mmCIF file of C-alpha atoms in Angstrom:
data_model
loop_
_atom_site.group_PDB
_atom_site.id
_atom_site.type_symbol
_atom_site.label_atom_id
_atom_site.label_comp_id
_atom_site.label_asym_id
_atom_site.label_seq_id
_atom_site.Cartn_x
_atom_site.Cartn_y
_atom_site.Cartn_z
ATOM 1 C CA UNK A 30 121.679 39.260 97.411
ATOM 2 C CA UNK A 31 122.728 39.064 101.012
ATOM 3 C CA UNK A 32 122.655 42.788 101.601
ATOM 4 C CA UNK A 33 121.534 46.003 100.038
ATOM 5 C CA UNK A 34 122.706 49.561 99.989
ATOM 6 C CA UNK A 35 121.331 51.771 102.730
ATOM 7 C CA UNK A 36 118.263 53.756 101.730
ATOM 8 C CA UNK A 37 119.015 57.432 101.125
ATOM 9 C CA UNK A 38 117.918 59.726 103.895
ATOM 10 C CA UNK A 39 114.754 61.709 103.127
ATOM 11 C CA UNK A 40 115.390 65.314 102.162
ATOM 12 C CA UNK A 41 115.296 67.816 105.011
ATOM 13 C CA UNK A 42 112.109 69.861 105.191
ATOM 14 C CA UNK A 43 112.463 73.447 104.108
ATOM 15 C CA UNK A 44 110.412 76.613 104.411
ATOM 16 C CA UNK A 45 109.844 78.621 101.221
ATOM 17 C CA UNK A 46 109.225 82.321 101.654
ATOM 18 C CA UNK A 47 108.115 84.394 98.682
ATOM 19 C CA UNK A 48 108.753 88.130 98.737
ATOM 20 C CA UNK A 49 107.807 90.967 96.429
ATOM 21 C CA UNK A 50 110.250 93.605 95.139
ATOM 22 C CA UNK A 51 111.096 96.097 97.858
ATOM 23 C CA UNK A 52 110.249 93.785 100.760
ATOM 24 C CA UNK A 53 113.170 93.102 103.078
ATOM 25 C CA UNK A 54 113.093 89.650 104.716
ATOM 26 C CA UNK A 55 116.746 89.644 105.841
ATOM 27 C CA UNK A 56 116.104 90.293 109.558
ATOM 28 C CA UNK A 57 113.530 87.535 109.879
ATOM 29 C CA UNK A 58 115.620 85.119 107.809
ATOM 30 C CA UNK A 59 118.540 85.640 110.212
ATOM 31 C CA UNK A 60 116.348 84.882 113.232
ATOM 32 C CA UNK A 61 114.973 81.777 111.497
ATOM 33 C CA UNK A 62 118.506 80.505 110.849
ATOM 34 C CA UNK A 63 119.415 81.055 114.501
ATOM 35 C CA UNK A 64 116.344 79.272 115.862
ATOM 36 C CA UNK A 65 115.890 76.540 113.248
ATOM 37 C CA UNK A 66 119.340 75.841 111.831
ATOM 38 C CA UNK A 67 118.278 72.388 110.600
ATOM 39 C CA UNK A 68 115.399 73.746 108.497
ATOM 40 C CA UNK A 69 116.594 75.590 105.378
ATOM 41 C CA UNK A 70 114.703 78.748 104.459
ATOM 42 C CA UNK A 71 114.436 79.324 100.713
ATOM 43 C CA UNK A 72 113.693 82.821 99.407
ATOM 44 C CA UNK A 73 111.559 83.111 96.285
ATOM 45 C CA UNK A 74 111.429 86.563 94.670
ATOM 46 C CA UNK A 75 108.077 87.134 92.951
ATOM 47 C CA UNK A 76 106.513 90.110 91.196
ATOM 48 C CA UNK A 77 103.814 91.800 93.269
ATOM 49 C CA UNK A 78 101.059 90.865 90.810
ATOM 50 C CA UNK A 79 102.039 87.177 90.777
ATOM 51 C CA UNK A 80 102.586 86.381 94.445
ATOM 52 C CA UNK A 81 99.010 85.247 95.142
ATOM 53 C CA UNK A 82 99.187 82.702 92.310
ATOM 54 C CA UNK A 83 102.527 81.423 93.627
ATOM 55 C CA UNK A 84 101.041 80.884 97.099
ATOM 56 C CA UNK A 85 97.894 79.256 95.726
ATOM 57 C CA UNK A 86 99.957 76.766 93.707
ATOM 58 C CA UNK A 87 102.004 75.879 96.774
ATOM 59 C CA UNK A 88 105.260 77.109 95.216
ATOM 60 C CA UNK A 89 105.881 78.949 98.507
ATOM 61 C CA UNK A 90 104.633 78.371 102.047
ATOM 62 C CA UNK A 91 104.126 82.046 102.890
ATOM 63 C CA UNK A 92 105.005 85.400 101.409
ATOM 64 C CA UNK A 93 105.862 88.998 102.155
ATOM 65 C CA UNK A 94 103.210 90.673 100.021
ATOM 66 C CA UNK A 95 101.665 94.061 99.406
ATOM 67 C CA UNK A 96 98.099 94.424 100.599
ATOM 68 C CA UNK A 97 95.334 93.906 99.704
ATOM 69 C CA UNK A 98 95.105 90.150 99.228
ATOM 70 C CA UNK A 99 92.086 87.871 98.851
ATOM 71 C CA UNK A 100 91.062 87.502 102.499
ATOM 72 C CA UNK A 101 88.570 84.736 101.667
ATOM 73 C CA UNK A 102 91.566 82.495 100.934
ATOM 74 C CA UNK A 103 94.591 84.076 102.593
ATOM 75 C CA UNK A 104 95.444 85.021 106.148
ATOM 76 C CA UNK A 105 97.570 88.150 106.510
ATOM 77 C CA UNK A 106 99.494 89.919 109.250
ATOM 78 C CA UNK A 107 100.283 93.579 108.407
ATOM 79 C CA UNK A 108 103.938 94.313 109.151
ATOM 80 C CA UNK A 109 104.629 97.926 108.151
ATOM 81 C CA UNK A 110 103.454 100.777 105.935
ATOM 82 C CA UNK A 111 105.823 102.446 103.505
ATOM 83 C CA UNK A 112 106.270 106.121 102.748
ATOM 84 C CA UNK A 113 105.304 107.103 99.203
ATOM 85 C CA UNK A 114 107.908 109.099 97.292
ATOM 86 C CA UNK A 115 108.205 110.767 93.897
ATOM 87 C CA UNK A 116 111.212 109.813 91.786
ATOM 88 C CA UNK A 117 112.635 112.748 89.790
ATOM 89 C CA UNK A 118 115.865 113.718 88.006
ATOM 90 C CA UNK A 119 118.435 115.274 90.348
ATOM 91 C CA UNK A 120 118.102 118.662 88.644
ATOM 92 C CA UNK A 121 114.296 118.725 88.992
ATOM 93 C CA UNK A 122 112.695 121.517 91.041
ATOM 94 C CA UNK A 123 111.240 118.950 93.441
ATOM 95 C CA UNK A 124 114.768 117.915 94.416
ATOM 96 C CA UNK A 125 115.206 121.267 96.171
ATOM 97 C CA UNK A 126 112.582 120.508 98.867
ATOM 98 C CA UNK A 127 112.100 117.823 101.516
ATOM 99 C CA UNK A 128 108.549 116.851 100.596
ATOM 100 C CA UNK A 129 105.746 117.805 98.217
ATOM 101 C CA UNK A 130 101.975 117.436 98.142
ATOM 102 C CA UNK A 131 100.006 115.744 95.406
ATOM 103 C CA UNK A 132 98.663 119.146 94.327
ATOM 104 C CA UNK A 133 102.197 120.376 93.678
ATOM 105 C CA UNK A 134 102.601 117.657 91.035
ATOM 106 C CA UNK A 135 99.524 118.757 89.085
ATOM 107 C CA UNK A 136 101.553 119.998 86.112
ATOM 108 C CA UNK A 137 103.871 116.994 85.956
ATOM 109 C CA UNK A 138 103.524 113.953 83.725
ATOM 110 C CA UNK A 139 103.143 111.173 86.296
ATOM 111 C CA UNK A 140 103.702 107.624 85.097
ATOM 112 C CA UNK A 141 101.288 104.865 86.129
ATOM 113 C CA UNK A 142 103.004 101.526 85.382
ATOM 114 C CA UNK A 143 100.947 98.393 84.922
ATOM 115 C CA UNK A 144 102.605 96.813 87.960
ATOM 116 C CA UNK A 145 101.705 99.796 90.179
ATOM 117 C CA UNK A 146 101.598 98.897 93.885
ATOM 118 C CA UNK A 147 99.757 101.938 95.273
ATOM 119 C CA UNK A 148 96.309 100.804 94.188
ATOM 120 C CA UNK A 149 94.964 104.048 92.767
ATOM 121 C CA UNK A 150 92.938 104.408 89.594
ATOM 122 C CA UNK A 151 94.700 107.576 88.554
ATOM 123 C CA UNK A 152 97.818 109.163 90.100
ATOM 124 C CA UNK A 153 97.998 112.944 90.500
ATOM 125 C CA UNK A 154 99.370 115.096 87.697
ATOM 126 C CA UNK A 155 98.948 114.602 83.960
ATOM 127 C CA UNK A 156 98.811 111.024 82.615
ATOM 128 C CA UNK A 157 101.375 109.815 80.120
ATOM 129 C CA UNK A 158 100.242 108.823 76.625
ATOM 130 C CA UNK A 159 100.861 105.159 77.455
ATOM 131 C CA UNK A 160 101.287 103.274 80.729
ATOM 132 C CA UNK A 161 104.756 101.725 81.137
ATOM 133 C CA UNK A 162 104.694 97.946 81.473
ATOM 134 C CA UNK A 163 106.818 97.874 84.623
ATOM 135 C CA UNK A 164 108.184 100.131 87.327
ATOM 136 C CA UNK A 165 111.670 99.565 85.864
ATOM 137 C CA UNK A 166 110.451 100.889 82.497
ATOM 138 C CA UNK A 167 108.943 103.942 84.208
ATOM 139 C CA UNK A 168 112.268 104.620 85.965
ATOM 140 C CA UNK A 169 113.994 104.699 82.575
ATOM 141 C CA UNK A 170 111.489 107.285 81.353
ATOM 142 C CA UNK A 171 112.056 109.420 84.454
ATOM 143 C CA UNK A 172 115.794 109.293 83.761
ATOM 144 C CA UNK A 173 115.053 110.521 80.229
ATOM 145 C CA UNK A 174 113.315 113.532 81.812
ATOM 146 C CA UNK A 175 109.945 112.585 80.317
ATOM 147 C CA UNK A 176 107.983 112.581 83.596
ATOM 148 C CA UNK A 177 108.020 111.538 87.272
ATOM 149 C CA UNK A 178 106.982 108.411 89.155
ATOM 150 C CA UNK A 179 105.311 107.798 92.536
ATOM 151 C CA UNK A 180 106.304 104.558 94.282
ATOM 152 C CA UNK A 181 106.847 103.106 97.775
ATOM 153 C CA UNK A 182 110.199 104.231 99.121
ATOM 154 C CA UNK A 183 111.667 100.717 99.015
ATOM 155 C CA UNK A 184 111.092 100.554 95.249
ATOM 156 C CA UNK A 185 112.784 103.919 94.781
ATOM 157 C CA UNK A 186 115.792 102.490 96.617
ATOM 158 C CA UNK A 187 115.650 99.240 94.656
ATOM 159 C CA UNK A 188 115.778 101.135 91.343
ATOM 160 C CA UNK A 189 118.350 103.677 92.519
ATOM 161 C CA UNK A 190 120.309 105.555 89.855
ATOM 162 C CA UNK A 191 122.950 108.218 90.289
ATOM 163 C CA UNK A 192 121.046 110.655 88.086
ATOM 164 C CA UNK A 193 117.777 110.302 90.027
ATOM 165 C CA UNK A 194 116.578 111.159 93.515
ATOM 166 C CA UNK A 195 113.272 110.999 95.396
ATOM 167 C CA UNK A 196 111.234 113.054 97.843
ATOM 168 C CA UNK A 197 108.334 112.239 100.186
ATOM 169 C CA UNK A 198 104.827 112.910 98.876
ATOM 170 C CA UNK A 199 102.088 113.743 101.372
ATOM 171 C CA UNK A 200 98.330 113.025 101.139
ATOM 172 C CA UNK A 201 98.653 110.073 98.727
ATOM 173 C CA UNK A 202 98.036 106.316 99.141
ATOM 174 C CA UNK A 203 100.720 104.240 100.861
ATOM 175 C CA UNK A 204 101.697 100.612 100.397
ATOM 176 C CA UNK A 205 101.337 98.162 103.279
ATOM 177 C CA UNK A 206 103.551 95.068 103.477
ATOM 178 C CA UNK A 207 102.188 91.946 105.174
ATOM 179 C CA UNK A 208 103.014 88.314 105.845
ATOM 180 C CA UNK A 209 100.404 86.224 104.060
ATOM 181 C CA UNK A 210 99.735 82.515 103.558
ATOM 182 C CA UNK A 211 96.835 80.230 102.506
ATOM 183 C CA UNK A 212 94.668 79.891 105.598
ATOM 184 C CA UNK A 213 94.056 76.185 105.027
ATOM 185 C CA UNK A 214 97.819 75.526 104.928
ATOM 186 C CA UNK A 215 98.819 76.937 108.309
ATOM 187 C CA UNK A 216 101.640 74.490 108.998
ATOM 188 C CA UNK A 217 103.984 74.290 111.987
ATOM 189 C CA UNK A 218 106.674 76.062 109.976
ATOM 190 C CA UNK A 219 104.258 78.843 109.055
ATOM 191 C CA UNK A 220 103.488 79.182 112.772
ATOM 192 C CA UNK A 221 107.208 79.373 113.497
ATOM 193 C CA UNK A 222 107.639 82.216 111.010
ATOM 194 C CA UNK A 223 104.557 84.006 112.375
ATOM 195 C CA UNK A 224 106.162 83.892 115.808
ATOM 196 C CA UNK A 225 109.360 85.400 114.407
ATOM 197 C CA UNK A 226 107.710 88.339 112.632
ATOM 198 C CA UNK A 227 105.570 89.020 115.717
ATOM 199 C CA UNK A 228 108.636 89.129 117.944
ATOM 200 C CA UNK A 229 107.850 86.098 120.070
ATOM 201 C CA UNK A 230 110.678 84.551 122.044
ATOM 202 C CA UNK A 231 111.949 81.084 121.285
ATOM 203 C CA UNK A 232 110.218 79.765 124.447
ATOM 204 C CA UNK A 233 106.843 81.342 123.662
ATOM 205 C CA UNK A 234 103.855 79.113 124.458
ATOM 206 C CA UNK A 235 102.076 80.367 121.329
ATOM 207 C CA UNK A 236 104.376 78.578 118.898
ATOM 208 C CA UNK A 237 104.366 75.040 117.596
ATOM 209 C CA UNK A 238 104.374 73.485 121.105
ATOM 210 C CA UNK A 239 100.596 73.456 120.913
ATOM 211 C CA UNK A 240 100.973 70.335 118.806
ATOM 212 C CA UNK A 241 99.985 69.443 115.277
ATOM 213 C CA UNK A 242 96.357 68.897 116.244
ATOM 214 C CA UNK A 243 95.888 72.572 117.087
ATOM 215 C CA UNK A 244 97.949 74.199 114.350
ATOM 216 C CA UNK A 245 95.095 74.567 111.884
ATOM 217 C CA UNK A 246 92.736 76.151 114.381
ATOM 218 C CA UNK A 247 95.451 78.488 115.563
ATOM 219 C CA UNK A 248 96.145 79.665 112.024
ATOM 220 C CA UNK A 249 92.466 80.377 111.434
ATOM 221 C CA UNK A 250 92.230 82.352 114.641
ATOM 222 C CA UNK A 251 95.230 84.445 113.633
ATOM 223 C CA UNK A 252 93.954 84.978 110.109
ATOM 224 C CA UNK A 253 90.497 86.107 111.205
ATOM 225 C CA UNK A 254 91.438 88.093 114.272
ATOM 226 C CA UNK A 255 94.081 90.425 112.928
ATOM 227 C CA UNK A 256 92.549 93.460 114.610
ATOM 228 C CA UNK A 257 93.534 92.125 118.035
ATOM 229 C CA UNK A 258 96.891 92.907 119.509
ATOM 230 C CA UNK A 259 98.977 89.931 120.655
ATOM 231 C CA UNK A 260 98.502 91.065 124.251
ATOM 232 C CA UNK A 261 94.709 90.972 124.032
ATOM 233 C CA UNK A 262 94.757 87.621 122.290
ATOM 234 C CA UNK A 263 96.929 86.257 125.100
ATOM 235 C CA UNK A 264 94.579 87.580 127.793
ATOM 236 C CA UNK A 265 91.596 86.038 126.075
ATOM 237 C CA UNK A 266 93.211 82.617 126.306
ATOM 238 C CA UNK A 267 94.039 82.717 130.054
ATOM 239 C CA UNK A 268 93.256 79.486 131.953
ATOM 240 C CA UNK A 269 90.082 79.448 134.026
ATOM 241 C CA UNK A 270 92.124 79.191 137.214
ATOM 242 C CA UNK A 271 93.821 82.482 136.417
ATOM 243 C CA UNK A 272 90.448 84.123 135.805
ATOM 244 C CA UNK A 273 89.176 82.799 139.142
ATOM 245 C CA UNK A 274 92.221 84.161 140.907
ATOM 246 C CA UNK A 275 91.607 87.552 139.361
ATOM 247 C CA UNK A 276 88.006 87.579 140.599
ATOM 248 C CA UNK A 277 89.125 86.633 144.110
ATOM 249 C CA UNK A 278 91.220 89.751 144.230
ATOM 250 C CA UNK A 279 88.239 92.035 144.592
ATOM 251 C CA UNK A 280 85.384 93.393 142.525
ATOM 252 C CA UNK A 281 86.833 96.832 141.966
ATOM 253 C CA UNK A 282 89.053 97.802 139.038
ATOM 254 C CA UNK A 283 92.074 95.508 138.755
ATOM 255 C CA UNK A 284 95.488 97.099 138.708
ATOM 256 C CA UNK A 285 97.340 93.919 137.835
ATOM 257 C CA UNK A 286 98.691 93.278 141.388
ATOM 258 C CA UNK A 287 97.482 91.383 144.431
ATOM 259 C CA UNK A 288 94.713 92.799 146.699
ATOM 260 C CA UNK A 289 95.970 95.594 148.938
ATOM 261 C CA UNK A 290 96.829 95.001 152.554
ATOM 262 C CA UNK A 291 93.902 97.216 153.564
ATOM 263 C CA UNK A 292 91.466 94.863 151.868
ATOM 264 C CA UNK A 293 93.074 91.869 153.523
ATOM 265 C CA UNK A 294 92.763 93.591 156.873
ATOM 266 C CA UNK A 295 96.357 93.226 157.924
ATOM 267 C CA UNK A 296 99.395 95.347 158.664
ATOM 268 C CA UNK A 297 98.037 98.842 157.964
ATOM 269 C CA UNK A 298 96.329 99.826 161.215
ATOM 270 C CA UNK A 299 92.999 99.984 159.397
ATOM 271 C CA UNK A 300 91.738 96.489 160.226
ATOM 272 C CA UNK A 301 89.098 95.670 162.843
ATOM 273 C CA UNK A 302 88.759 98.278 165.699
ATOM 274 C CA UNK A 303 90.445 97.276 168.917
ATOM 275 C CA UNK A 304 88.176 96.560 171.878
ATOM 276 C CA UNK A 305 88.078 98.901 174.779
ATOM 277 C CA UNK A 306 88.656 102.102 172.827
#
């Protein structure tokens, strides 16, 4: 043969984002598409109890999960905390108020589905004879006027029915949504998505421009230092020259500006005394 067909181009890399029911990735997906139009983002919907296994197997690069996760294996960035609500029939007494306390549900049958996301051993109220297998099954029982259900507000919206409504419940556990990924697989694309959810600009120096050699260390630092705000983390990494310049500005408390004119001895009339006076 004197020639051969051209080799097919390798498939474009893609970023796979898992998300649990109720999580809303749309805003971050839109920003990703604007910044990285050549890198497809694939959404993978996963049940809350299965998302860790999906991430461990590598079936997704990162996920919007409900805390807690195994922090010995996963890094996590908390994103927001959801209000807990009680789902009731529209003609229920609870529907007449804006919010209720856990104590006010003491006489209600409160379902505790096996896929519960609030992490409590026993919800308030009276337990049902059997635990529903899923939140969707529990919603059907609420619609049949058998009992009520406590869930994060996003799940109440997800399972919306015309014959049901929900109200805020005070003094009960709340669900926290986080971005999580295997710490050992902190890739450039994971770093890109971290930057998006943290609100970094496209020109931020904390993104992938640190180079592939530093991406793993950066991911570990972010996974283990979640208690630090981005501002503090940025200050900790200032170059030595910047630190030296800060020290040269005086030993008193720093206000973030340059040393005052009085300290420099110029322009205020409070410099060295004039001779002959």
